[in-house]
Coordinates of C-alpha atoms in Angstrom, one line a residue:
Chain J
M1 CA 8.1 -45.2 5.8
T2 CA 5.0 -43.2 5.1
E3 CA 4.3 -39.9 6.7
T4 CA 2.5 -39.9 10.1
I5 CA -0.3 -37.5 10.9
G6 CA 2.1 -35.5 13.0
I7 CA 4.3 -34.7 10.0
I8 CA 1.3 -33.7 7.9
L9 CA 0.2 -31.4 10.7
A10 CA 3.7 -29.9 10.9
K11 CA 3.7 -29.2 7.2
F12 CA 0.2 -27.8 7.4
G13 CA 1.4 -25.5 10.3
F14 CA 4.4 -24.4 8.3
M15 CA 2.4 -23.5 5.3
L16 CA -0.2 -21.6 7.3
F17 CA 2.6 -19.8 9.1
F18 CA 4.2 -19.0 5.8
V19 CA 1.1 -17.7 4.2
L20 CA -0.4 -15.7 7.1
N21 CA 2.9 -14.1 7.8
F22 CA 3.3 -13.0 4.2
G23 CA -0.3 -11.9 4.2
G24 CA 0.2 -9.8 7.4
L25 CA 3.6 -8.4 6.2
L26 CA 2.0 -7.4 2.9
T27 CA 0.1 -4.6 4.7
W28 CA 3.5 -3.3 5.7
V29 CA 5.0 -3.9 2.3
E30 CA 2.1 -2.1 0.6
R31 CA 2.6 1.0 2.7
K32 CA 6.4 1.1 2.6
Q33 CA 6.8 0.2 -1.1
S34 CA 4.3 2.8 -2.2
A35 CA 6.0 5.3 0.1
V36 CA 9.5 4.6 -1.2
M37 CA 8.2 4.8 -4.8
Q38 CA 6.6 8.2 -4.2
D39 CA 9.5 9.9 -2.3
R40 CA 7.8 9.4 1.0
I41 CA 8.7 7.6 4.2
G42 CA 5.5 5.7 5.0
A43 CA 4.0 4.5 8.2
N44 CA 6.7 4.5 10.9
R45 CA 5.1 5.7 14.1
A46 CA 3.8 2.5 15.8
A47 CA 6.4 1.6 18.5
I48 CA 6.8 -0.9 21.3
F49 CA 8.9 0.5 24.1
G50 CA 10.2 3.2 21.8
I51 CA 11.4 0.7 19.2
R52 CA 9.9 1.5 15.8
A53 CA 11.5 -1.2 13.6
I54 CA 10.8 0.8 10.4
G55 CA 7.1 0.5 10.9
L56 CA 6.8 -3.2 11.1
F57 CA 4.6 -2.9 14.2
H58 CA 1.9 -1.3 12.1
A59 CA 0.8 -4.8 11.0
I60 CA 0.3 -5.7 14.7
A61 CA -1.4 -2.4 15.4
D62 CA -3.8 -3.1 12.5
A63 CA -4.6 -6.5 13.7
V64 CA -5.3 -5.1 17.2
K65 CA -7.5 -2.4 15.8
M66 CA -9.5 -4.9 13.7
F67 CA -10.1 -7.2 16.6
T68 CA -11.1 -4.6 19.1
K69 CA -13.4 -2.5 16.8
E70 CA -17.1 -3.1 17.0
S71 CA -18.4 -5.6 14.5
F72 CA -21.7 -4.1 13.5
T73 CA -24.5 -6.1 11.9
P74 CA -27.1 -4.1 10.0
K75 CA -30.7 -4.5 11.2
N76 CA -32.1 -6.1 8.1
A77 CA -29.1 -8.2 7.3
E78 CA -29.2 -12.0 7.0
K79 CA -27.4 -12.5 10.3
F80 CA -26.0 -16.0 9.7
L81 CA -24.7 -15.4 6.2
F82 CA -23.5 -12.0 7.1
T83 CA -21.3 -13.4 9.9
I84 CA -20.1 -16.4 8.0
A85 CA -19.3 -14.8 4.6
P86 CA -15.9 -13.3 5.4
G87 CA -14.9 -16.7 6.9
I88 CA -15.9 -18.5 3.7
S89 CA -13.9 -15.9 1.7
V90 CA -10.7 -16.3 3.7
F91 CA -11.1 -20.1 4.0
F92 CA -11.2 -20.7 0.3
A93 CA -8.2 -18.4 -0.2
L94 CA -6.2 -20.4 2.4
I95 CA -6.9 -24.0 1.5
G96 CA -5.5 -23.5 -2.0
F97 CA -2.0 -23.6 -0.5
A98 CA -2.4 -27.2 0.4
V99 CA -1.2 -28.4 -3.1
I100 CA 1.6 -25.9 -3.6
P101 CA 5.0 -27.7 -3.3
F102 CA 7.5 -25.7 -1.3
G103 CA 10.4 -28.2 -1.6
D104 CA 11.4 -31.6 -2.8
K105 CA 12.0 -34.5 -0.4
L106 CA 13.4 -34.2 3.1
V107 CA 14.8 -37.4 4.6
V108 CA 14.7 -37.6 8.4
G109 CA 15.9 -40.9 9.6
E110 CA 13.9 -43.4 7.5
T111 CA 11.0 -41.1 6.9
V112 CA 10.8 -39.4 3.5
I113 CA 8.9 -36.2 3.8
N114 CA 7.3 -34.8 0.6
L115 CA 7.4 -31.0 1.2
Q116 CA 3.9 -30.4 0.0
V117 CA 0.9 -30.4 2.4
A118 CA -1.4 -32.5 0.2
P119 CA 0.3 -34.4 -2.6
L120 CA -2.8 -34.5 -4.8
N121 CA -2.4 -35.8 -8.3
V122 CA -5.0 -33.4 -9.6
G123 CA -3.3 -30.3 -8.1
I124 CA -4.2 -27.7 -10.8
L125 CA -7.8 -28.8 -11.0
Y126 CA -8.1 -28.5 -7.2
L127 CA -6.7 -25.0 -7.4
F128 CA -9.3 -24.1 -10.0
A129 CA -12.0 -25.5 -7.9
V130 CA -10.9 -23.4 -4.9
A131 CA -10.5 -20.3 -7.0
G132 CA -14.0 -20.9 -8.3
M133 CA -15.4 -21.0 -4.7
A134 CA -13.7 -17.7 -3.8
V135 CA -16.5 -15.7 -5.4
Y136 CA -19.0 -17.2 -2.9
G137 CA -17.6 -15.4 0.0
V138 CA -17.9 -12.1 -1.8
V139 CA -21.3 -12.5 -3.2
L140 CA -22.8 -14.0 0.0
G141 CA -21.4 -11.1 2.0
A142 CA -22.7 -8.6 -0.5
W143 CA -26.2 -10.1 -0.6
A144 CA -26.5 -10.8 3.1
S145 CA -25.8 -7.2 4.1
R146 CA -29.1 -6.0 2.5
N147 CA -27.5 -2.9 1.0
N148 CA -28.1 -2.1 -2.6
Y149 CA -24.6 -0.7 -3.1
A150 CA -23.1 -3.8 -1.6
L151 CA -25.3 -5.9 -3.8
L152 CA -24.1 -4.0 -6.9
G153 CA -20.5 -4.4 -5.8
G154 CA -21.2 -8.1 -5.4
L155 CA -22.7 -8.3 -8.9
R156 CA -19.6 -6.6 -10.3
A157 CA -17.4 -9.0 -8.3
S158 CA -19.2 -12.1 -9.5
A159 CA -19.2 -11.0 -13.2
Q160 CA -15.5 -10.2 -13.1
M161 CA -14.4 -13.2 -11.1
I162 CA -16.4 -15.7 -13.1
S163 CA -15.2 -14.2 -16.4
Y164 CA -11.6 -14.3 -15.3
E165 CA -11.9 -17.8 -14.0
V166 CA -12.6 -19.0 -17.6
A167 CA -9.5 -17.1 -18.8
L168 CA -7.5 -18.4 -15.8
G169 CA -8.0 -22.0 -16.9
V170 CA -7.4 -21.3 -20.6
T171 CA -4.1 -19.4 -20.0
I172 CA -2.3 -22.3 -18.5
F173 CA -3.5 -25.1 -20.8
G174 CA -0.4 -24.4 -22.9
S175 CA 1.9 -25.1 -20.0
L176 CA 0.0 -28.2 -19.0
M177 CA 0.3 -29.5 -22.5
I178 CA 4.1 -29.2 -22.2
Y179 CA 4.3 -30.6 -18.7
Q180 CA 1.8 -33.4 -19.6
T181 CA 0.7 -33.5 -15.9
V182 CA -1.6 -31.6 -13.5
D183 CA 0.3 -32.7 -10.4
L184 CA 2.1 -29.6 -9.2
Q185 CA 5.1 -31.5 -7.6
Q186 CA 5.6 -33.3 -11.0
I187 CA 5.4 -30.0 -12.8
V188 CA 8.2 -28.6 -10.7
H189 CA 10.2 -31.7 -11.2
W190 CA 9.8 -31.4 -15.0
Q191 CA 11.2 -27.9 -14.7
G192 CA 14.4 -29.3 -13.3
N193 CA 15.4 -30.2 -16.9
Y194 CA 17.9 -28.1 -18.9
F195 CA 18.0 -26.9 -22.5
W196 CA 21.4 -27.6 -24.0
G197 CA 22.6 -28.6 -20.6
W198 CA 22.6 -25.1 -19.0
I199 CA 19.4 -23.2 -19.5
P200 CA 16.8 -24.2 -16.8
A201 CA 13.6 -25.4 -18.5
W202 CA 11.4 -23.1 -16.6
G203 CA 7.9 -22.4 -17.8
I204 CA 8.7 -18.7 -18.6
F205 CA 11.1 -19.8 -21.4
L206 CA 8.5 -22.2 -22.8
Q207 CA 5.4 -20.1 -22.4
P208 CA 6.3 -16.4 -22.2
L209 CA 2.9 -15.4 -23.5
G210 CA 1.1 -17.8 -21.2
F211 CA 3.0 -16.3 -18.3
L212 CA 2.0 -12.7 -19.1
L213 CA -1.6 -13.6 -19.6
F214 CA -1.7 -15.7 -16.4
L215 CA -0.2 -12.9 -14.3
T216 CA -2.8 -10.4 -15.7
V217 CA -5.7 -12.8 -15.0
G218 CA -4.3 -13.7 -11.6
I219 CA -4.1 -10.0 -10.6
A220 CA -7.7 -9.6 -11.8
E221 CA -8.7 -12.6 -9.6
T222 CA -7.3 -10.9 -6.5
K223 CA -9.7 -8.0 -7.0
R224 CA -7.0 -5.4 -6.4
I225 CA -6.0 -2.3 -8.4
P226 CA -6.0 -2.1 -11.4
F227 CA -9.0 -4.5 -11.3
D228 CA -10.6 -3.3 -8.1
A229 CA -14.1 -2.4 -9.5
P230 CA -15.8 -4.9 -7.1
E231 CA -14.3 -3.0 -4.1
G232 CA -13.6 0.5 -5.3
E233 CA -13.2 1.6 -1.7
S234 CA -12.3 5.2 -2.5
E235 CA -15.4 6.1 -4.4
I236 CA -17.7 3.5 -6.1
I237 CA -18.5 1.5 -2.9
G238 CA -18.1 -2.2 -3.1
Y239 CA -19.3 -5.4 -1.5
S240 CA -17.7 -4.9 1.9
I241 CA -19.4 -1.6 2.7
E242 CA -21.5 -2.9 5.6
Y243 CA -18.6 -4.8 7.2
S244 CA -16.6 -3.4 10.1
G245 CA -14.1 -4.8 12.6
M246 CA -12.8 -8.3 11.9
G247 CA -15.3 -9.0 9.1
F248 CA -13.8 -6.3 7.1
G249 CA -10.4 -7.4 8.2
M250 CA -11.0 -10.9 6.9
Y251 CA -11.9 -9.5 3.5
L252 CA -8.7 -7.5 3.5
L253 CA -6.8 -10.6 4.6
T254 CA -8.4 -12.5 1.7
D255 CA -7.1 -10.0 -0.8
F256 CA -3.5 -10.3 0.6
V257 CA -3.7 -14.1 0.8
E258 CA -4.9 -14.2 -2.8
T259 CA -1.9 -12.0 -3.7
V260 CA 0.4 -14.6 -2.1
M261 CA -1.5 -17.3 -3.8
I262 CA -1.1 -15.9 -7.3
A263 CA 2.6 -15.3 -6.6
A264 CA 3.0 -19.0 -5.5
I265 CA 1.1 -20.4 -8.5
T266 CA 3.1 -18.2 -10.9
V267 CA 6.3 -19.4 -9.3
T268 CA 5.2 -23.0 -9.4
L269 CA 4.0 -23.0 -13.0
F270 CA 6.5 -20.6 -14.7
F271 CA 9.5 -20.2 -12.5
G272 CA 10.5 -23.7 -11.5
G273 CA 8.8 -23.6 -8.0
W274 CA 11.5 -24.7 -5.5
Q275 CA 14.1 -25.5 -8.2
V276 CA 17.5 -23.8 -7.7
P277 CA 19.5 -23.9 -11.0
F278 CA 22.0 -26.8 -11.1
L279 CA 20.9 -28.1 -7.7
M280 CA 20.3 -31.8 -7.8
A281 CA 19.2 -34.0 -4.9
D282 CA 22.8 -34.5 -3.8
G283 CA 24.3 -31.0 -4.4
F284 CA 25.2 -28.6 -7.1
H285 CA 26.2 -30.0 -10.6
F286 CA 27.4 -27.1 -12.6
P287 CA 27.5 -27.5 -16.4
W288 CA 31.2 -26.9 -16.5
G289 CA 31.7 -30.0 -14.4
T290 CA 32.1 -28.7 -10.9
V291 CA 30.3 -30.7 -8.3
V292 CA 29.5 -29.4 -4.8
E293 CA 28.1 -32.1 -2.6
L294 CA 25.5 -31.0 0.0
S295 CA 23.6 -33.0 2.6
N296 CA 19.9 -33.6 2.1
L297 CA 18.9 -31.1 4.8
V298 CA 20.9 -28.2 3.2
V299 CA 19.4 -29.0 -0.2
A300 CA 15.9 -28.9 1.3
L301 CA 16.6 -25.7 3.0
L302 CA 18.0 -24.2 -0.2
Q303 CA 14.9 -25.2 -2.1
V304 CA 12.5 -23.8 0.5
G305 CA 14.6 -20.6 0.5
A306 CA 14.5 -20.4 -3.3
F307 CA 10.7 -20.8 -3.3
T308 CA 10.3 -18.1 -0.7
L309 CA 12.6 -15.7 -2.6
K310 CA 10.7 -16.3 -5.8
V311 CA 7.4 -15.7 -4.1
M312 CA 8.8 -12.5 -2.5
F313 CA 9.8 -11.3 -5.9
F314 CA 6.3 -11.8 -7.3
L315 CA 4.8 -10.1 -4.3
W316 CA 7.0 -7.1 -5.0
L317 CA 6.0 -7.1 -8.7
Q318 CA 2.3 -7.3 -7.9
M319 CA 2.7 -4.4 -5.4
A320 CA 4.6 -2.4 -8.0
I321 CA 1.8 -3.0 -10.5
R322 CA -0.8 -2.0 -7.9
W323 CA 0.9 1.3 -7.3
S324 CA 1.8 2.1 -10.9
L325 CA -1.4 1.5 -12.9
P326 CA -4.7 3.3 -12.6
R327 CA -8.0 1.3 -12.4
F328 CA -9.7 -0.1 -15.4
R329 CA -13.2 1.0 -16.2
Y330 CA -15.7 -1.8 -15.6
D331 CA -16.4 -2.3 -19.4
Q332 CA -12.7 -2.3 -20.0
I333 CA -12.2 -5.1 -17.5
M334 CA -14.8 -7.2 -19.3
R335 CA -13.5 -6.3 -22.8
L336 CA -9.9 -7.1 -21.8
C337 CA -11.0 -10.5 -20.6
W338 CA -13.4 -11.7 -23.3
K339 CA -12.1 -9.9 -26.4
Y340 CA -8.3 -10.0 -25.8
I341 CA -7.1 -12.4 -23.2
L342 CA -9.3 -15.3 -24.0
P343 CA -8.7 -15.3 -27.8
I344 CA -5.0 -14.8 -27.3
A345 CA -4.9 -17.6 -24.8
L346 CA -6.8 -19.9 -27.2
A347 CA -4.4 -19.0 -30.0
N348 CA -1.5 -19.8 -27.6
I349 CA -2.9 -23.3 -27.0
I350 CA -3.2 -24.0 -30.7
I351 CA 0.3 -22.7 -31.5
T352 CA 1.7 -24.7 -28.6
G353 CA 0.0 -27.8 -29.8
I354 CA 1.3 -27.3 -33.3
V355 CA 4.9 -26.8 -32.0
I356 CA 4.7 -29.9 -29.8
L357 CA 3.5 -32.0 -32.7
A358 CA 6.2 -30.6 -35.0
L359 CA 8.9 -31.4 -32.5
K360 CA 7.8 -35.0 -31.9
Chain Y
M1 CA -0.3 21.7 -26.2
N2 CA -3.3 21.7 -28.4
I3 CA -6.1 20.3 -26.4
H4 CA -7.2 18.0 -29.2
D5 CA -3.8 16.3 -29.1
K6 CA -4.9 14.5 -25.9
Y7 CA -7.6 12.6 -27.8
K8 CA -5.5 11.4 -30.7
P9 CA -6.1 7.7 -31.4
L10 CA -3.6 5.4 -29.9
T11 CA -0.8 4.0 -32.0
F12 CA -0.4 0.3 -32.5
W13 CA 2.5 0.2 -30.0
E14 CA 0.2 1.9 -27.3
K15 CA -2.7 -0.4 -28.2
L16 CA -0.6 -3.5 -27.4
Y17 CA -0.8 -2.1 -23.8
F18 CA 2.0 -4.3 -22.4
P19 CA 4.9 -2.1 -23.6
T20 CA 3.4 0.9 -22.0
I21 CA 2.8 -1.0 -18.8
F22 CA 6.5 -2.0 -18.8
A23 CA 7.5 1.6 -19.4
G24 CA 5.4 2.7 -16.4
L25 CA 6.6 -0.1 -14.2
S26 CA 10.3 0.6 -15.1
L27 CA 9.8 4.2 -14.2
T28 CA 8.3 3.5 -10.7
S29 CA 10.8 0.6 -10.1
R30 CA 13.7 2.8 -10.9
K31 CA 12.4 5.4 -8.5
F32 CA 11.8 2.6 -5.9
F33 CA 15.3 1.2 -6.1
R34 CA 17.0 4.6 -6.2
N35 CA 15.1 5.7 -3.1
L36 CA 15.7 2.3 -1.4
A37 CA 19.4 2.6 -2.0
L38 CA 19.5 6.2 -0.6
H39 CA 17.5 5.1 2.5
I40 CA 19.9 2.2 3.2
L41 CA 23.0 4.4 2.6
G42 CA 21.4 6.9 5.0
L43 CA 21.1 4.2 7.7
F44 CA 24.9 3.7 7.4
G45 CA 25.4 7.4 7.9
S46 CA 26.1 8.6 4.4
K47 CA 25.1 12.2 3.7
F48 CA 24.0 12.5 0.1
K49 CA 22.7 15.7 -1.2
Q50 CA 19.6 14.0 -2.3
D51 CA 17.5 12.3 0.3
G52 CA 15.3 9.2 -0.4
A53 CA 12.2 11.1 0.7
V54 CA 11.0 14.7 0.8
T55 CA 9.1 14.1 4.0
I56 CA 9.5 16.5 7.0
Q57 CA 9.0 14.5 10.2
Y58 CA 6.6 17.0 11.6
P59 CA 6.4 16.9 15.4
E60 CA 10.2 16.6 15.6
Y61 CA 11.0 18.9 12.7
L62 CA 9.2 21.9 11.3
R63 CA 9.0 23.5 8.0
P64 CA 10.9 26.8 7.9
F65 CA 8.2 29.5 8.2
F66 CA 8.0 32.3 5.6
P67 CA 8.6 35.6 7.5
R68 CA 5.3 37.0 6.5
L69 CA 3.4 33.9 7.7
R70 CA 0.3 34.8 9.8
T71 CA 0.3 32.8 12.9
M72 CA -1.3 33.1 16.4
H73 CA -2.0 36.7 17.5
R74 CA -0.2 38.5 20.3
L75 CA -0.8 41.9 21.9
T76 CA 2.1 44.3 22.1
K77 CA 3.0 46.3 25.2
R78 CA 4.0 49.8 26.1
E79 CA 7.3 50.5 27.9
D80 CA 5.5 50.3 31.2
G81 CA 4.1 46.9 30.4
S82 CA 0.5 48.0 29.9
P83 CA -1.2 46.9 26.6
R84 CA -0.7 49.2 23.6
C85 CA -4.3 48.6 22.7
V86 CA -6.6 51.7 23.1
A87 CA -9.9 49.7 22.6
C88 CA -10.8 51.6 19.5
M89 CA -12.8 48.6 18.2
M90 CA -11.2 48.9 14.7
C91 CA -10.2 45.2 14.7
E92 CA -13.5 44.1 16.0
T93 CA -15.3 46.0 13.3
V94 CA -13.1 44.8 10.4
C95 CA -13.0 41.2 11.5
P96 CA -14.9 39.2 8.8
A97 CA -15.2 36.2 11.1
K98 CA -16.5 38.2 14.1
C99 CA -14.1 36.4 16.4
I100 CA -12.8 39.4 18.5
Y101 CA -14.6 40.5 21.6
I102 CA -13.5 43.8 23.3
I103 CA -14.9 45.5 26.4
A104 CA -13.4 49.0 26.8
D105 CA -12.3 50.5 30.1
E106 CA -11.2 54.0 31.1
K107 CA -7.4 54.4 31.4
I108 CA -6.9 56.3 34.6
D109 CA -3.1 56.6 35.0
N110 CA -2.4 58.4 31.7
P111 CA -4.7 61.3 30.6
Q112 CA -3.1 61.3 27.1
I113 CA -4.6 57.9 26.4
E114 CA -8.3 57.7 27.1
K115 CA -9.2 54.0 26.8
M116 CA -7.8 50.5 27.3
P117 CA -9.3 47.1 27.0
Q118 CA -10.8 45.4 30.0
V119 CA -11.5 42.2 28.0
F120 CA -9.8 41.3 24.7
D121 CA -10.7 37.8 23.6
I122 CA -10.1 36.2 20.3
D123 CA -11.9 33.0 19.5
L124 CA -9.3 31.1 17.6
G125 CA -11.8 28.5 16.6
L126 CA -13.6 31.1 14.5
C127 CA -10.5 33.1 13.3
I128 CA -9.7 32.7 9.6
F129 CA -6.2 34.3 9.9
C130 CA -6.9 36.9 7.3
G131 CA -4.7 39.5 9.1
Y132 CA -7.2 42.3 8.7
C133 CA -7.1 43.1 12.5
V134 CA -3.3 43.7 12.2
E135 CA -3.8 46.0 9.2
A136 CA -6.7 47.9 10.8
C137 CA -4.9 48.6 14.1
P138 CA -3.8 52.3 14.3
E139 CA -1.6 51.6 17.4
D140 CA 0.3 48.5 16.2
A141 CA -1.2 46.8 19.2
I142 CA -1.9 43.4 17.6
R143 CA 0.5 41.3 15.6
M144 CA 0.4 37.8 14.1
D145 CA 4.1 36.9 14.2
T146 CA 4.3 34.4 17.1
G147 CA 5.0 31.4 14.9
I148 CA 2.6 29.4 17.0
L149 CA 0.4 27.2 14.9
E150 CA -0.4 24.4 17.4
F151 CA -3.2 25.6 19.6
S152 CA -5.8 22.8 19.2
N153 CA -8.0 22.1 22.1
Y154 CA -10.6 19.6 23.2
T155 CA -13.2 22.2 24.2
R156 CA -14.6 25.2 22.4
N157 CA -13.8 27.4 25.4
G158 CA -10.2 26.3 25.3
M159 CA -9.9 27.9 21.9
I160 CA -10.5 31.4 23.2
A161 CA -7.3 33.4 23.8
N162 CA -7.7 36.1 26.4
M163 CA -5.7 39.4 26.8
N164 CA -3.2 38.2 29.4
S165 CA -2.2 35.1 27.5
M166 CA -1.7 37.1 24.3
L167 CA 0.3 39.8 26.1
A168 CA 2.6 37.1 27.4
L169 CA 3.5 35.8 23.9
Q170 CA 6.9 36.5 22.3
P171 CA 7.4 37.3 18.6
L172 CA 8.4 34.2 16.6
D173 CA 9.5 31.1 18.3
E174 CA 13.2 30.2 18.5
R175 CA 12.4 27.2 16.3
Y176 CA 12.4 29.5 13.4
V177 CA 15.9 30.7 14.0
K178 CA 17.3 27.2 13.7
Y179 CA 15.9 26.9 10.2
D180 CA 17.0 30.1 8.7
K181 CA 19.3 29.5 5.8
N182 CA 21.4 32.7 6.2
G183 CA 22.0 32.2 9.8
E184 CA 20.2 35.5 10.7
R185 CA 18.7 35.7 14.1
I186 CA 15.3 36.6 12.8
S187 CA 13.8 37.0 16.3
E188 CA 16.3 39.8 17.1
K189 CA 15.3 41.6 13.9
Y190 CA 11.7 41.4 14.9
L191 CA 12.5 42.7 18.4
K192 CA 14.3 45.7 17.0
Q193 CA 11.3 46.7 15.0
S194 CA 8.9 46.5 17.9

């Protein structure tokens, strides 16, 4: 039996819930993780009825503040584009999650639910298309605010993001050559294989260089430190300078959602997506012969849980990178992309191709 | 260090960039997990020597004050309760911020002392807490040892401290006593001197 519209909407709702919650919690994670790293305590004063919950309410307080603040539109701004640009930005950041598989198959009665919102067979290409559109929100917002500083920030953003999109595609060609597919669900299925019966065939073991390059490029795509030349909120003034209230909040949300996005794509391509080592469709099959049989529901829950845990690890890693490294200069960002990452990624493709041919 | 050492060309290992990033990340991550473990242990009531954070939770807890710290002014009293001040205008003259306003009055009850202040105002919004007024005073009539640092106000007039309010202040708050390492009752020591 095929999926009804209700099931698709439920999956859509689950994914949106997942992403937006992570996006909101990241504001808390960012504050707390940086604080713990630097021997501080971090924001812990927001309280509801005296309960502080280690500062978790600060995310809610932020949201309330963003919504209730005045959303000011400059006199000479292009009103329509100025209003719509943050929406475009956050929209293209969110719809990318449609093709990320967060589990295998869940059987309810006679219905087989594919735990992926949109099972597209061109998954990766769709992701690239969406990532390519992300620059529009930034550039339109910068141009529409009729502020020279914002426009310069938008120019920096477009140059950086378009450059790194080229590298983004090239860095994962090596992986795609191994997987021989662009369907993300099939890519994850492929990673369910094992080398010599016990090492999971995750992309990180096959493409370690590709993983490093992809993570670097991915962080650059999110426009966060150490690649935050487009924003540079502390001193160089970026594209979002004229935005206040929820317009600014949506640009902020875009950054966090893109962080979750990069974590999800990294997990899907290089860390086996929802795969749990030795977990088959009917339970655990350990290499030493032990078999633990589990029902379909438990298996699905384990898979979703594994995917969530892996995403959380990469969110932690990206936050650690954000709070450990200083910003690149603008020319260094460009040089890193065109002179180092792109040639190395191309060399990676050639070497991968030679190895695949030799092993055939 | 020789200043030119800072601009030595990078070695090949540093130029690779990834190894140094990993070194930096491992440093911050080690700090992160160490502090996280200390915080979690602290939640379960363990009392390690080292805390996960160096933060002092300000409104509830205060830093121990250094004994010589200059805080809000107070005016000392004679034994009969009248102000020690003789309105000599030394403090008003020496004040670099020009924040002291004194109007002198004749002291009728004691012929030995000619003058006393009728008005003694200090605009704390202007005061720079240099302590010159304390040093200039020949009568030890003004001191800056109340330990009060929190006197912010919503109006400019609210920042002006008058004679009666400053006469009523006590030397060093009791909060200070709690934080003395040697267990000395510092406030008593200050009382003995005055």
